[in-house]
Amino acid sequence: MSSIPEFGELLAAAEKSAVHLEMRDTYYSNARFEAWQRGQRVDWNDRDSWWRPFHQDIADAVARGVQVRRARVVSEPVTDYIRWEHYQTRANTEAGEQVRWLPRRRAWDLLLPGSDLWVFDGKLMRIHHFSGDGLWVDKELCDEPTTVEAHAAAFEKVWERAVPHDAYEIM
């Protein structure tokens, strides 16, 4: 894994686009999710409390003209983790990322990847592997043109059907 560039490096090298497809309903637990479960909420007026290096990477890419889009395929009713992701997506959108949601029941006829992934400029794909309980397992890169093109096309099919973040209501 150490030979694979970090996300920030890959995004910094992107010239036109970076798209992220998320397929899971649950990911590993983290302190921010656990705080949200206990009822703590983000003070959106205190940017320093929620702005992270990831958000700055997104903002920097968008400022360079890179279109950054994320599509999440989710089961409904959603899990608590997805409910939290929906809540905290405001940080992503304030960084300049476009986010859409596709209920899994509306994706049944699409041929979708088995793993989460990022595609940079339609040429390079970073695949994320998780365990069944949502723990990060591994990541890999793929630059084989036919494979990357197929995954980029799958993302576009999801994007076309998905609901923009501001219009998606959590069930």
Coordinates of N, CA and C in Angstrom, one line a residue, residues 5-171:
P5 N 0.2 6.5 -4.2 CA 0.1 7.9 -3.7 C -1.1 8.1 -2.8
E6 N -1.0 9.0 -1.9 CA -2.1 9.4 -1.1 C -3.1 10.1 -1.9
F7 N -4.3 10.2 -1.4 CA -5.4 10.8 -2.2 C -5.1 12.2 -2.5
G8 N -4.5 13.0 -1.6 CA -4.2 14.4 -1.9 C -3.2 14.6 -3.0
E9 N -2.3 13.7 -3.2 CA -1.4 13.7 -4.3 C -2.1 13.4 -5.6
L10 N -3.0 12.4 -5.6 CA -3.7 12.1 -6.8 C -4.6 13.2 -7.2
L11 N -5.3 13.8 -6.3 CA -6.2 15.0 -6.6 C -5.4 16.2 -7.1
A12 N -4.2 16.4 -6.5 CA -3.4 17.5 -6.9 C -2.9 17.4 -8.3
A13 N -2.8 16.1 -8.8 CA -2.3 15.9 -10.2 C -3.5 15.9 -11.2
A14 N -4.7 15.9 -10.7 CA -5.9 15.9 -11.6 C -6.0 17.2 -12.3
E15 N -6.3 17.2 -13.5 CA -6.4 18.4 -14.3 C -7.9 18.8 -14.6
K16 N -8.8 17.9 -14.8 CA -10.1 18.2 -15.2 C -11.2 17.6 -14.3
S17 N -11.0 16.4 -13.8 CA -12.1 15.8 -13.0 C -11.6 14.8 -12.0
A18 N -12.4 14.6 -11.0 CA -12.2 13.6 -10.0 C -13.6 13.2 -9.5
V19 N -13.9 11.9 -9.7 CA -15.2 11.4 -9.3 C -15.1 10.3 -8.3
H20 N -16.0 10.2 -7.4 CA -15.9 9.2 -6.3 C -17.2 8.5 -6.2
L21 N -17.2 7.2 -6.3 CA -18.4 6.3 -6.2 C -18.3 5.6 -4.9
E22 N -19.3 5.8 -4.1 CA -19.4 5.1 -2.8 C -20.6 4.1 -2.8
M23 N -20.3 2.9 -2.4 CA -21.3 1.8 -2.6 C -21.8 1.2 -1.3
R24 N -21.2 1.6 -0.2 CA -21.4 0.9 1.1 C -22.5 1.7 1.9
D25 N -23.2 0.9 2.8 CA -24.1 1.6 3.8 C -23.5 1.8 5.1
T26 N -22.3 1.2 5.4 CA -21.6 1.4 6.7 C -20.2 1.4 6.4
Y27 N -19.5 2.3 7.1 CA -18.0 2.3 7.1 C -17.5 2.2 8.5
Y28 N -16.2 2.2 8.7 CA -15.6 2.1 10.0 C -16.1 3.3 10.9
S29 N -16.2 3.0 12.1 CA -16.6 4.0 13.1 C -15.5 5.0 13.2
N30 N -15.8 6.2 13.6 CA -14.8 7.2 13.9 C -15.3 8.2 14.9
A31 N -14.4 9.0 15.5 CA -14.8 9.9 16.6 C -15.9 10.9 16.2
R32 N -15.9 11.4 15.0 CA -16.9 12.3 14.6 C -18.3 11.7 14.5
F33 N -18.3 10.5 13.9 CA -19.6 9.7 13.8 C -20.1 9.4 15.2
E34 N -19.2 8.9 16.1 CA -19.6 8.6 17.4 C -20.1 9.8 18.2
A35 N -19.5 10.9 18.0 CA -20.0 12.2 18.7 C -21.4 12.5 18.2
W36 N -21.6 12.4 16.8 CA -22.9 12.7 16.2 C -24.0 11.7 16.8
Q37 N -23.6 10.5 17.0 CA -24.5 9.5 17.6 C -24.9 9.9 19.0
R38 N -24.0 10.6 19.7 CA -24.3 11.0 21.1 C -25.0 12.4 21.1
G39 N -25.4 12.9 19.9 CA -26.1 14.1 19.8 C -25.3 15.4 19.6
Q40 N -24.0 15.3 19.5 CA -23.2 16.5 19.2 C -23.4 16.8 17.7
R41 N -23.5 18.1 17.4 CA -23.6 18.6 16.1 C -22.5 19.6 15.8
V42 N -22.3 19.7 14.5 CA -21.2 20.6 14.0 C -21.7 22.1 14.1
D43 N -20.8 22.9 14.6 CA -21.1 24.4 14.6 C -20.6 24.9 13.2
W44 N -21.5 24.9 12.2 CA -21.1 25.3 10.9 C -20.5 26.7 10.8
N45 N -20.8 27.5 11.8 CA -20.2 28.9 11.8 C -18.8 28.9 12.2
D46 N -18.3 27.8 12.8 CA -16.9 27.7 13.3 C -16.2 26.8 12.3
R47 N -15.8 27.3 11.2 CA -15.2 26.5 10.1 C -13.9 25.8 10.6
D48 N -13.2 26.4 11.5 CA -11.9 25.7 12.0 C -12.2 24.4 12.7
S49 N -13.5 24.3 13.2 CA -13.8 23.0 14.0 C -14.1 21.9 13.1
W50 N -14.5 22.1 11.8 CA -14.8 21.0 10.9 C -14.0 20.9 9.6
W51 N -13.4 22.0 9.2 CA -12.6 22.0 8.0 C -11.3 21.2 8.2
R52 N -11.1 20.2 7.3 CA -10.0 19.3 7.4 C -9.1 19.4 6.2
P53 N -7.9 18.9 6.2 CA -7.0 18.9 5.0 C -7.7 18.4 3.8
F54 N -8.5 17.3 3.9 CA -9.3 16.8 2.8 C -10.1 17.9 2.1
H55 N -10.8 18.7 2.9 CA -11.6 19.8 2.4 C -10.8 20.8 1.6
Q56 N -9.6 21.1 2.2 CA -8.7 22.0 1.5 C -8.2 21.5 0.2
D57 N -7.9 20.2 0.2 CA -7.5 19.5 -1.1 C -8.6 19.7 -2.1
I58 N -9.9 19.4 -1.7 CA -11.0 19.6 -2.7 C -11.1 21.0 -3.1
A59 N -11.1 22.0 -2.2 CA -11.2 23.4 -2.5 C -10.1 23.8 -3.5
D60 N -8.9 23.4 -3.2 CA -7.7 23.7 -4.1 C -8.0 23.2 -5.5
A61 N -8.4 21.9 -5.6 CA -8.7 21.3 -6.9 C -9.8 22.1 -7.7
V62 N -10.8 22.4 -7.0 CA -12.0 23.1 -7.6 C -11.5 24.5 -8.1
A63 N -10.7 25.1 -7.3 CA -10.1 26.5 -7.6 C -9.3 26.4 -8.9
R64 N -8.6 25.2 -9.1 CA -7.8 25.0 -10.4 C -8.7 24.6 -11.5
G65 N -10.0 24.5 -11.3 CA -10.9 24.1 -12.4 C -11.2 22.6 -12.5
V66 N -10.8 21.8 -11.5 CA -11.2 20.4 -11.5 C -12.6 20.3 -11.0
Q67 N -13.4 19.5 -11.7 CA -14.8 19.2 -11.3 C -14.7 18.0 -10.4
V68 N -15.1 18.1 -9.1 CA -15.1 17.0 -8.2 C -16.5 16.6 -7.8
R69 N -16.8 15.4 -8.1 CA -18.2 14.8 -7.9 C -18.2 13.5 -7.1
R70 N -19.1 13.4 -6.3 CA -19.3 12.2 -5.5 C -20.7 11.7 -5.6
A71 N -20.8 10.4 -5.8 CA -22.2 9.7 -5.9 C -22.2 8.6 -4.9
R72 N -23.3 8.6 -4.1 CA -23.4 7.5 -3.1 C -24.6 6.7 -3.4
V73 N -24.4 5.4 -3.5 CA -25.5 4.5 -3.7 C -25.9 3.9 -2.3
V74 N -27.1 4.1 -1.9 CA -27.5 3.8 -0.5 C -28.8 3.0 -0.5
S75 N -28.9 2.1 0.5 CA -30.1 1.4 0.8 C -31.0 2.3 1.6
E76 N -32.3 2.1 1.4 CA -33.3 2.8 2.2 C -34.2 1.8 2.9
P77 N -34.6 2.1 4.1 CA -34.2 3.2 4.9 C -32.7 3.2 5.1
V78 N -32.1 4.3 5.3 CA -30.6 4.4 5.4 C -30.1 4.0 6.8
T79 N -28.9 3.6 6.9 CA -28.2 3.3 8.1 C -27.9 4.6 8.9
D80 N -27.6 4.4 10.2 CA -27.2 5.6 10.9 C -26.0 6.2 10.3
Y81 N -25.1 5.4 9.8 CA -23.8 5.9 9.2 C -24.2 6.8 8.0
I82 N -25.1 6.4 7.2 CA -25.4 7.2 6.0 C -26.2 8.4 6.4
R83 N -27.0 8.3 7.5 CA -27.7 9.5 8.0 C -26.6 10.5 8.4
W84 N -25.6 10.1 9.1 CA -24.5 11.0 9.5 C -23.8 11.5 8.3
E85 N -23.5 10.7 7.3 CA -22.8 11.2 6.1 C -23.6 12.3 5.4
H86 N -24.9 12.1 5.4 CA -25.8 13.1 4.8 C -25.7 14.4 5.5
Y87 N -25.7 14.3 6.9 CA -25.6 15.5 7.7 C -24.3 16.2 7.5
Q88 N -23.2 15.5 7.4 CA -21.9 16.1 7.4 C -21.4 16.4 5.9
T89 N -22.2 16.1 4.9 CA -21.9 16.4 3.5 C -21.8 17.9 3.3
R90 N -22.4 18.6 4.1 CA -22.3 20.1 4.0 C -20.8 20.5 3.9
A91 N -20.0 19.9 4.6 CA -18.5 20.2 4.6 C -18.0 20.0 3.2
N92 N -18.4 18.9 2.6 CA -17.9 18.5 1.2 C -18.4 19.6 0.2
T93 N -19.7 19.9 0.3 CA -20.2 20.9 -0.7 C -19.7 22.3 -0.5
E94 N -19.4 22.6 0.8 CA -18.8 23.9 1.0 C -17.3 24.0 0.5
A95 N -16.7 22.8 0.4 CA -15.4 22.8 -0.2 C -15.4 22.8 -1.8
G96 N -16.6 22.7 -2.3 CA -16.8 22.7 -3.8 C -17.1 21.4 -4.4
E97 N -17.3 20.4 -3.7 CA -17.6 19.1 -4.2 C -19.1 19.0 -4.5
Q98 N -19.5 18.4 -5.6 CA -20.9 18.1 -5.9 C -21.2 16.7 -5.5
V99 N -22.3 16.6 -4.8 CA -22.7 15.3 -4.2 C -24.1 14.9 -4.6
R100 N -24.3 13.6 -5.0 CA -25.6 13.1 -5.3 C -25.8 11.8 -4.6
W101 N -27.1 11.4 -4.4 CA -27.5 10.2 -3.7 C -28.4 9.4 -4.6
L102 N -28.1 8.1 -4.7 CA -29.0 7.2 -5.5 C -29.5 6.0 -4.6
P103 N -30.8 6.0 -4.4 CA -31.3 4.8 -3.6 C -31.0 3.5 -4.4
R104 N -30.5 2.6 -3.7 CA -30.1 1.3 -4.3 C -31.2 0.7 -5.1
R105 N -32.5 0.8 -4.7 CA -33.6 0.3 -5.4 C -33.7 0.9 -6.8
R106 N -33.2 2.1 -7.0 CA -33.2 2.7 -8.3 C -32.0 2.4 -9.1
A107 N -31.1 1.5 -8.6 CA -29.8 1.2 -9.3 C -29.8 -0.3 -9.7
W108 N -30.9 -1.0 -9.5 CA -30.9 -2.4 -9.7 C -30.5 -2.9 -11.1
D109 N -30.8 -2.1 -12.1 CA -30.5 -2.5 -13.5 C -29.1 -1.9 -14.0
L110 N -28.4 -1.3 -13.1 CA -27.0 -0.8 -13.5 C -26.0 -1.8 -13.2
L111 N -25.0 -1.9 -14.0 CA -23.8 -2.7 -13.7 C -22.8 -1.9 -12.9
L112 N -22.7 -2.2 -11.6 CA -21.9 -1.3 -10.8 C -20.7 -2.0 -10.2
P113 N -19.6 -1.3 -10.0 CA -18.4 -1.8 -9.4 C -18.7 -2.5 -8.0
G114 N -17.9 -3.4 -7.6 CA -18.0 -4.1 -6.3 C -17.3 -3.3 -5.2
S115 N -16.6 -2.3 -5.5 CA -15.8 -1.5 -4.5 C -16.0 0.0 -4.7
D116 N -15.8 0.7 -3.7 CA -15.7 2.2 -3.8 C -14.5 2.5 -4.6
L117 N -14.6 3.7 -5.3 CA -13.4 4.1 -6.1 C -13.4 5.6 -6.4
W118 N -12.3 6.1 -6.8 CA -12.1 7.4 -7.4 C -11.6 7.2 -8.8
V119 N -12.0 8.1 -9.7 CA -11.5 8.1 -11.0 C -11.0 9.5 -11.3
F120 N -9.7 9.6 -11.7 CA -9.1 10.9 -11.9 C -8.9 11.1 -13.4
D121 N -9.5 12.2 -13.9 CA -9.3 12.6 -15.3 C -9.7 11.4 -16.3
G122 N -10.5 10.5 -15.8 CA -10.9 9.4 -16.7 C -9.8 8.5 -17.1
K123 N -8.6 8.6 -16.4 CA -7.5 7.8 -16.8 C -6.9 6.9 -15.7
L124 N -7.1 7.3 -14.4 CA -6.5 6.6 -13.3 C -7.6 6.4 -12.3
M125 N -7.6 5.1 -11.7 CA -8.6 4.8 -10.8 C -8.0 4.3 -9.5
R126 N -8.5 4.8 -8.4 CA -8.0 4.3 -7.0 C -9.2 3.6 -6.4
I127 N -9.0 2.3 -6.2 CA -10.0 1.4 -5.7 C -9.8 1.2 -4.2
H128 N -10.9 1.3 -3.4 CA -10.9 1.1 -2.0 C -11.5 -0.2 -1.6
H129 N -10.8 -1.0 -0.8 CA -11.4 -2.2 -0.3 C -11.6 -2.2 1.2
F130 N -12.8 -2.6 1.5 CA -13.3 -2.6 2.9 C -13.7 -4.1 3.3
S131 N -13.6 -4.3 4.6 CA -14.1 -5.6 5.2 C -15.6 -5.5 5.3
G132 N -16.3 -6.6 5.6 CA -17.7 -6.6 5.7 C -18.3 -5.7 6.7
D133 N -17.5 -5.4 7.8 CA -18.0 -4.5 8.8 C -17.5 -3.0 8.6
G134 N -17.0 -2.8 7.4 CA -16.6 -1.4 7.0 C -15.2 -0.9 7.3
L135 N -14.4 -1.8 7.8 CA -13.0 -1.4 8.1 C -12.2 -1.3 6.8
W136 N -11.3 -0.3 6.8 CA -10.4 -0.1 5.6 C -9.5 -1.3 5.5
V137 N -9.4 -2.0 4.4 CA -8.5 -3.1 4.2 C -7.3 -2.8 3.3
D138 N -7.6 -2.2 2.1 CA -6.5 -2.0 1.2 C -7.0 -1.0 0.1
K139 N -6.0 -0.5 -0.7 CA -6.3 0.3 -1.8 C -5.4 -0.1 -2.9
E140 N -5.8 0.1 -4.2 CA -5.0 -0.2 -5.3 C -5.3 0.8 -6.4
L141 N -4.3 0.9 -7.3 CA -4.5 1.8 -8.5 C -4.7 0.9 -9.7
C142 N -5.4 1.5 -10.7 CA -5.6 0.8 -12.0 C -5.6 1.9 -13.1
D143 N -4.7 1.7 -14.1 CA -4.7 2.7 -15.2 C -4.9 2.0 -16.5
E144 N -5.5 0.7 -16.4 CA -5.8 0.0 -17.6 C -7.0 0.7 -18.3
P145 N -6.8 1.2 -19.5 CA -7.8 2.1 -20.1 C -9.2 1.5 -20.2
T146 N -9.4 0.3 -20.6 CA -10.7 -0.3 -20.7 C -11.4 -0.4 -19.4
T147 N -10.7 -0.8 -18.4 CA -11.2 -1.0 -17.0 C -11.6 0.4 -16.5
V148 N -10.7 1.3 -16.6 CA -11.0 2.7 -16.0 C -12.2 3.3 -16.8
E149 N -12.3 3.1 -18.1 CA -13.4 3.7 -18.9 C -14.7 3.0 -18.4
A150 N -14.7 1.7 -18.2 CA -16.0 1.0 -17.8 C -16.4 1.5 -16.4
H151 N -15.5 1.8 -15.5 CA -15.9 2.3 -14.2 C -16.3 3.7 -14.2
A152 N -15.7 4.5 -15.0 CA -16.1 5.9 -15.2 C -17.5 6.0 -15.8
A153 N -17.8 5.1 -16.8 CA -19.1 5.0 -17.3 C -20.2 4.6 -16.3
A154 N -19.8 3.7 -15.4 CA -20.7 3.3 -14.4 C -21.0 4.4 -13.4
F155 N -20.0 5.2 -13.1 CA -20.2 6.4 -12.3 C -21.2 7.3 -13.0
E156 N -21.0 7.6 -14.3 CA -21.9 8.5 -15.0 C -23.3 8.1 -15.0
K157 N -23.5 6.7 -15.1 CA -24.9 6.2 -15.1 C -25.5 6.5 -13.7
V158 N -24.8 6.3 -12.7 CA -25.3 6.6 -11.3 C -25.6 8.1 -11.2
W159 N -24.6 8.9 -11.6 CA -24.8 10.4 -11.5 C -26.0 10.9 -12.2
E160 N -26.3 10.3 -13.4 CA -27.5 10.7 -14.2 C -28.8 10.5 -13.4
R161 N -28.9 9.4 -12.7 CA -30.1 9.0 -11.9 C -30.1 9.6 -10.5
A162 N -29.0 9.9 -10.0 CA -28.9 10.3 -8.6 C -29.6 11.6 -8.3
V163 N -29.9 11.8 -7.0 CA -30.6 13.1 -6.6 C -29.5 14.0 -6.0
P164 N -29.5 15.3 -6.4 CA -28.6 16.2 -5.8 C -28.7 16.3 -4.3
H165 N -27.6 16.5 -3.6 CA -27.6 16.4 -2.2 C -28.7 17.3 -1.5
D166 N -28.9 18.5 -2.0 CA -29.9 19.4 -1.3 C -31.3 18.9 -1.5
A167 N -31.5 18.1 -2.5 CA -32.9 17.6 -2.8 C -33.1 16.2 -2.2
Y168 N -32.1 15.5 -1.8 CA -32.3 14.1 -1.3 C -32.7 14.2 0.2
E169 N -33.9 13.5 0.4 CA -34.4 13.4 1.8 C -34.1 12.1 2.3
I170 N -33.5 12.0 3.5 CA -33.2 10.8 4.2 C -34.5 10.1 4.6
M171 N -34.5 8.8 4.3 CA -35.6 7.9 4.7 C -35.2 7.1 5.9

